[in-house]
Amino acid sequence: MTQRFPQDFLWGGAVAANQVEGAWQTDGKGLSTSDLQPQGIFGERVERQAGDSGIKDVAIDFYHRYPDDIRLFAEMGFTVLRTSIAWTRIFPEGDESQPNEAGLAYYDRLFDEMAKYNIQPLVTLSHYEMPYGLIKKYGGWGSRTTIACFVKYAETVFERFKHKVKHWLTFNEINMSLHAPFTGVGLPEESNKQAVYQAIHHQLVASALAVKACHQIVPEGKIGNMLLGAMLYPLTPNPADVMETLQQNRDWLFFGDVQTRGYYPSYMTRFFRENGITLDITEQDKIDLRQPVDFISFSYYMTGCVTTDDELNQKERGNILNMVPNPHLASSEWGWQIDPEGLRYLLNVLYDRYQKPLFIVENGLGARDTVEADGSINDDYRIAYLNDHLVQVREAIDDGVEVLGYTCWGPIDLVSASKAEFSKRYGFIYVDRDDQGNGTLTRTRKKSFFWYQDVIKTHGESLK
């Protein structure tokens, strides 16, 4: 087995604007869907009132502290940092005729700071948020109007940052709209399948149009999609379980199929018919969809199982999904099953299916960290988790899979998306803040900081 990763392999970490930036009303930023979720994706949607506050309003104050944080990332040796642009910093309501210059200027400063350390930006256009104004006025992604608003936003940032950003992603975990419609497509959580899939269709068209615009405006750039890598195994070899697993994996692979091939896969015809779904797909939509992404990116945290046996079908909530636990795997404190080999399996499945470069843009362990009396944080559990997953990435590369890079989720502690809490920490860098928002926001290097620094320095040779 090859010990070193490829010389041009990109090493880094991933964050999202709404989970790190804070400054939720600074420099003309508008109200986003994330601002209405003070308890995270699983919490109640709350209309904002004058004088109220939520933990994400400050988050880790990356908006003001990014120079110090970028310096720490550079100290680890990052060659790439995945972040997102807050759409509402550029178009506060979503449909303005002109962008907000203060928002554009902020991201200019951020990307310039990264360039000082030769850290490449990998930028997500929409990461679990959109302008609330587009929901109030048009019904979010339920309306075709939102397609044009998104494309205008994408073209604006491509034009502004074309000399600074060469790697782009359209929508974060685009398939999660099936499980959290408000977060994904701006629809009420109780929306029916017809409404959700129509909104998803509009988003897929918008994604393809953004790919087209990126190729025109940033010709030397690359743009990918981003899937929630929700690989499922059959719980038993019962053929019924195997067939049901195939069907459930298609639920999320469908998004990658459209974004990679440029058309709806034939298996969706039966799905739509049997679920009474009739989509409004125009001839122009079919033309617009024919803009395949340059690479596939995805998140990977865990796998799950599928069974048709009602007695065995006891699911546990993890991330956005409900999955049947695998009896052969251990779980994290939050019930997420730990399956390093599943990452190698997923890499092979995606590469076999699409024959396009892959980019692992989220992977990590959420855990409670203890600050020792001397101030140290000995997160050996995080090191073990990441080591074992990266060993499997190396195996996949040996299998012949083309992997562009790896950005672990949350290289610095941040507000979790699912429940908006700080106690579930991912970072190599500890941030002094708790679930009630108390703390100094001081940054501290954990033991894993130095471990990852060595992994990057040795191109993976230090992995065990």
CSV table of N, CA and C in Angstrom, one decimal, residues 174-247:
chain,number,residue,atom,x,y,z
A,174,ILE,N,-27.1,18.8,-0.8
A,174,ILE,CA,-28.3,19.2,-1.5
A,174,ILE,C,-29.4,18.1,-1.2
A,175,ASN,N,-29.1,16.9,-0.9
A,175,ASN,CA,-30.1,15.9,-0.7
A,175,ASN,C,-30.8,16.0,0.6
A,176,MET,N,-30.3,16.8,1.6
A,176,MET,CA,-30.9,16.9,2.9
A,176,MET,C,-32.2,17.6,2.8
A,177,SER,N,-32.6,18.2,1.7
A,177,SER,CA,-33.9,18.8,1.6
A,177,SER,C,-35.0,17.8,1.8
A,178,LEU,N,-34.7,16.5,1.5
A,178,LEU,CA,-35.8,15.5,1.7
A,178,LEU,C,-36.1,15.3,3.2
A,179,HIS,N,-35.1,15.7,4.1
A,179,HIS,CA,-35.3,15.5,5.5
A,179,HIS,C,-35.5,16.8,6.3
A,180,ALA,N,-35.1,17.9,5.8
A,180,ALA,CA,-35.3,19.2,6.4
A,180,ALA,C,-35.6,20.3,5.4
A,181,PRO,N,-36.9,20.3,4.9
A,181,PRO,CA,-37.3,21.2,3.8
A,181,PRO,C,-37.0,22.6,4.0
A,182,PHE,N,-37.2,23.1,5.2
A,182,PHE,CA,-37.0,24.6,5.5
A,182,PHE,C,-35.6,24.9,5.3
A,183,THR,N,-34.7,24.1,5.9
A,183,THR,CA,-33.3,24.4,5.7
A,183,THR,C,-32.8,24.3,4.3
A,184,GLY,N,-33.3,23.2,3.6
A,184,GLY,CA,-32.8,22.9,2.3
A,184,GLY,C,-33.4,23.8,1.2
A,185,VAL,N,-34.7,23.9,1.2
A,185,VAL,CA,-35.4,24.6,0.1
A,185,VAL,C,-36.4,25.7,0.5
A,186,GLY,N,-36.4,26.0,1.8
A,186,GLY,CA,-37.2,27.2,2.3
A,186,GLY,C,-38.7,26.9,2.3
A,187,LEU,N,-39.0,25.6,2.4
A,187,LEU,CA,-40.4,25.2,2.5
A,187,LEU,C,-40.8,24.8,3.9
A,188,PRO,N,-42.1,24.9,4.3
A,188,PRO,CA,-42.5,24.4,5.6
A,188,PRO,C,-42.1,22.9,5.8
A,189,GLU,N,-41.8,22.5,7.1
A,189,GLU,CA,-41.3,21.2,7.3
A,189,GLU,C,-42.4,20.2,7.0
A,190,GLU,N,-43.7,20.5,7.0
A,190,GLU,CA,-44.8,19.6,6.8
A,190,GLU,C,-45.1,19.5,5.3
A,191,SER,N,-44.3,20.1,4.4
A,191,SER,CA,-44.6,20.1,3.0
A,191,SER,C,-44.7,18.7,2.4
A,192,ASN,N,-45.5,18.5,1.4
A,192,ASN,CA,-45.7,17.1,0.9
A,192,ASN,C,-44.6,16.9,-0.2
A,193,LYS,N,-44.5,15.6,-0.6
A,193,LYS,CA,-43.4,15.2,-1.6
A,193,LYS,C,-43.5,16.0,-2.9
A,194,GLN,N,-44.7,16.3,-3.3
A,194,GLN,CA,-44.9,17.0,-4.6
A,194,GLN,C,-44.2,18.4,-4.5
A,195,ALA,N,-44.5,19.1,-3.4
A,195,ALA,CA,-43.9,20.4,-3.2
A,195,ALA,C,-42.4,20.4,-3.0
A,196,VAL,N,-41.9,19.4,-2.3
A,196,VAL,CA,-40.5,19.3,-2.0
A,196,VAL,C,-39.7,19.0,-3.3
A,197,TYR,N,-40.2,18.0,-4.0
A,197,TYR,CA,-39.5,17.6,-5.2
A,197,TYR,C,-39.5,18.7,-6.3
A,198,GLN,N,-40.6,19.5,-6.3
A,198,GLN,CA,-40.7,20.6,-7.3
A,198,GLN,C,-39.6,21.6,-6.9
A,199,ALA,N,-39.5,21.9,-5.6
A,199,ALA,CA,-38.5,22.9,-5.1
A,199,ALA,C,-37.1,22.4,-5.4
A,200,ILE,N,-36.9,21.1,-5.2
A,200,ILE,CA,-35.6,20.4,-5.5
A,200,ILE,C,-35.3,20.6,-7.0
A,201,HIS,N,-36.3,20.4,-7.8
A,201,HIS,CA,-36.1,20.5,-9.3
A,201,HIS,C,-35.6,21.9,-9.6
A,202,HIS,N,-36.2,22.9,-9.0
A,202,HIS,CA,-35.8,24.3,-9.2
A,202,HIS,C,-34.3,24.5,-8.8
A,203,GLN,N,-34.0,23.9,-7.7
A,203,GLN,CA,-32.6,24.0,-7.1
A,203,GLN,C,-31.6,23.3,-8.0
A,204,LEU,N,-32.0,22.2,-8.6
A,204,LEU,CA,-31.1,21.4,-9.5
A,204,LEU,C,-30.9,22.3,-10.8
A,205,VAL,N,-31.9,22.9,-11.3
A,205,VAL,CA,-31.7,23.8,-12.4
A,205,VAL,C,-30.8,24.9,-12.1
A,206,ALA,N,-31.0,25.5,-10.9
A,206,ALA,CA,-30.2,26.7,-10.5
A,206,ALA,C,-28.7,26.2,-10.4
A,207,SER,N,-28.5,25.0,-9.8
A,207,SER,CA,-27.2,24.5,-9.7
A,207,SER,C,-26.5,24.4,-11.0
A,208,ALA,N,-27.2,23.8,-12.0
A,208,ALA,CA,-26.7,23.6,-13.3
A,208,ALA,C,-26.3,25.0,-14.0
A,209,LEU,N,-27.2,25.9,-13.8
A,209,LEU,CA,-27.0,27.3,-14.4
A,209,LEU,C,-25.8,27.9,-13.7
A,210,ALA,N,-25.6,27.7,-12.4
A,210,ALA,CA,-24.4,28.2,-11.7
A,210,ALA,C,-23.1,27.5,-12.3
A,211,VAL,N,-23.2,26.2,-12.6
A,211,VAL,CA,-22.0,25.6,-13.2
A,211,VAL,C,-21.7,26.2,-14.6
A,212,LYS,N,-22.7,26.5,-15.4
A,212,LYS,CA,-22.5,27.1,-16.7
A,212,LYS,C,-21.9,28.5,-16.5
A,213,ALA,N,-22.4,29.3,-15.5
A,213,ALA,CA,-21.9,30.6,-15.3
A,213,ALA,C,-20.4,30.6,-14.8
A,214,CYS,N,-20.1,29.6,-13.9
A,214,CYS,CA,-18.8,29.5,-13.4
A,214,CYS,C,-17.8,29.2,-14.6
A,215,HIS,N,-18.2,28.3,-15.5
A,215,HIS,CA,-17.3,28.0,-16.6
A,215,HIS,C,-17.1,29.2,-17.5
A,216,GLN,N,-18.1,30.0,-17.6
A,216,GLN,CA,-18.0,31.2,-18.5
A,216,GLN,C,-17.1,32.3,-17.8
A,217,ILE,N,-17.4,32.5,-16.5
A,217,ILE,CA,-16.7,33.7,-15.8
A,217,ILE,C,-15.4,33.3,-15.3
A,218,VAL,N,-15.2,32.0,-14.8
A,218,VAL,CA,-14.0,31.6,-14.2
A,218,VAL,C,-13.5,30.4,-15.0
A,219,PRO,N,-13.1,30.6,-16.3
A,219,PRO,CA,-12.8,29.5,-17.2
A,219,PRO,C,-11.8,28.5,-16.7
A,220,GLU,N,-10.8,28.9,-15.8
A,220,GLU,CA,-9.8,28.0,-15.3
A,220,GLU,C,-10.3,27.4,-14.0
A,221,GLY,N,-11.5,27.8,-13.5
A,221,GLY,CA,-12.0,27.3,-12.2
A,221,GLY,C,-12.7,25.9,-12.4
A,222,LYS,N,-13.0,25.3,-11.2
A,222,LYS,CA,-13.7,24.0,-11.2
A,222,LYS,C,-14.9,24.2,-10.2
A,223,ILE,N,-16.0,23.6,-10.5
A,223,ILE,CA,-17.2,23.7,-9.7
A,223,ILE,C,-17.8,22.3,-9.5
A,224,GLY,N,-18.1,22.0,-8.3
A,224,GLY,CA,-18.7,20.7,-7.9
A,224,GLY,C,-20.0,20.8,-7.2
A,225,ASN,N,-20.6,19.7,-7.0
A,225,ASN,CA,-21.8,19.6,-6.2
A,225,ASN,C,-21.4,19.2,-4.8
A,226,MET,N,-22.4,19.0,-3.9
A,226,MET,CA,-22.0,18.5,-2.5
A,226,MET,C,-23.2,17.7,-2.0
A,227,LEU,N,-22.9,16.4,-1.8
A,227,LEU,CA,-23.9,15.4,-1.3
A,227,LEU,C,-23.6,15.1,0.1
A,228,LEU,N,-24.7,14.8,0.8
A,228,LEU,CA,-24.6,14.2,2.1
A,228,LEU,C,-24.5,12.7,1.9
A,229,GLY,N,-23.2,12.2,2.1
A,229,GLY,CA,-22.9,10.8,1.8
A,229,GLY,C,-23.5,9.8,2.8
A,230,ALA,N,-24.8,9.4,2.5
A,230,ALA,CA,-25.6,8.6,3.4
A,230,ALA,C,-25.6,7.2,3.0
A,231,MET,N,-24.5,6.5,2.9
A,231,MET,CA,-24.4,5.2,2.4
A,231,MET,C,-25.1,4.2,3.3
A,232,LEU,N,-26.0,3.3,2.8
A,232,LEU,CA,-26.7,2.4,3.6
A,232,LEU,C,-26.3,0.9,3.2
A,233,TYR,N,-26.3,0.0,4.2
A,233,TYR,CA,-26.1,-1.4,3.9
A,233,TYR,C,-27.4,-2.1,4.2
A,234,PRO,N,-27.6,-3.3,3.6
A,234,PRO,CA,-28.7,-4.1,4.0
A,234,PRO,C,-28.4,-4.7,5.4
A,235,LEU,N,-29.4,-4.8,6.3
A,235,LEU,CA,-29.1,-5.3,7.6
A,235,LEU,C,-28.9,-6.8,7.6
A,236,THR,N,-29.6,-7.5,6.6
A,236,THR,CA,-29.4,-8.9,6.4
A,236,THR,C,-29.3,-9.2,4.9
A,237,PRO,N,-28.9,-10.4,4.6
A,237,PRO,CA,-28.8,-10.8,3.1
A,237,PRO,C,-30.2,-11.1,2.5
A,238,ASN,N,-31.2,-10.9,3.3
A,238,ASN,CA,-32.6,-11.1,2.7
A,238,ASN,C,-32.7,-10.3,1.5
A,239,PRO,N,-33.1,-10.9,0.3
A,239,PRO,CA,-33.2,-10.1,-0.9
A,239,PRO,C,-34.1,-8.9,-0.8
A,240,ALA,N,-35.1,-9.0,0.1
A,240,ALA,CA,-36.0,-7.8,0.3
A,240,ALA,C,-35.2,-6.7,0.9
A,241,ASP,N,-34.3,-7.0,1.8
A,241,ASP,CA,-33.5,-5.9,2.4
A,241,ASP,C,-32.5,-5.4,1.4
A,242,VAL,N,-32.0,-6.2,0.6
A,242,VAL,CA,-31.0,-5.8,-0.4
A,242,VAL,C,-31.7,-4.8,-1.4
A,243,MET,N,-32.9,-5.2,-1.8
A,243,MET,CA,-33.6,-4.3,-2.8
A,243,MET,C,-34.0,-3.0,-2.2
A,244,GLU,N,-34.5,-3.1,-0.9
A,244,GLU,CA,-34.9,-1.8,-0.2
A,244,GLU,C,-33.7,-0.9,0.0
A,245,THR,N,-32.5,-1.5,0.2
A,245,THR,CA,-31.3,-0.7,0.4
A,245,THR,C,-30.9,0.0,-0.9
A,246,LEU,N,-31.1,-0.7,-2.0
A,246,LEU,CA,-30.8,-0.1,-3.3
A,246,LEU,C,-31.7,1.1,-3.5
A,247,GLN,N,-33.0,0.9,-3.2
A,247,GLN,CA,-34.0,2.0,-3.4
A,247,GLN,C,-33.7,3.2,-2.5
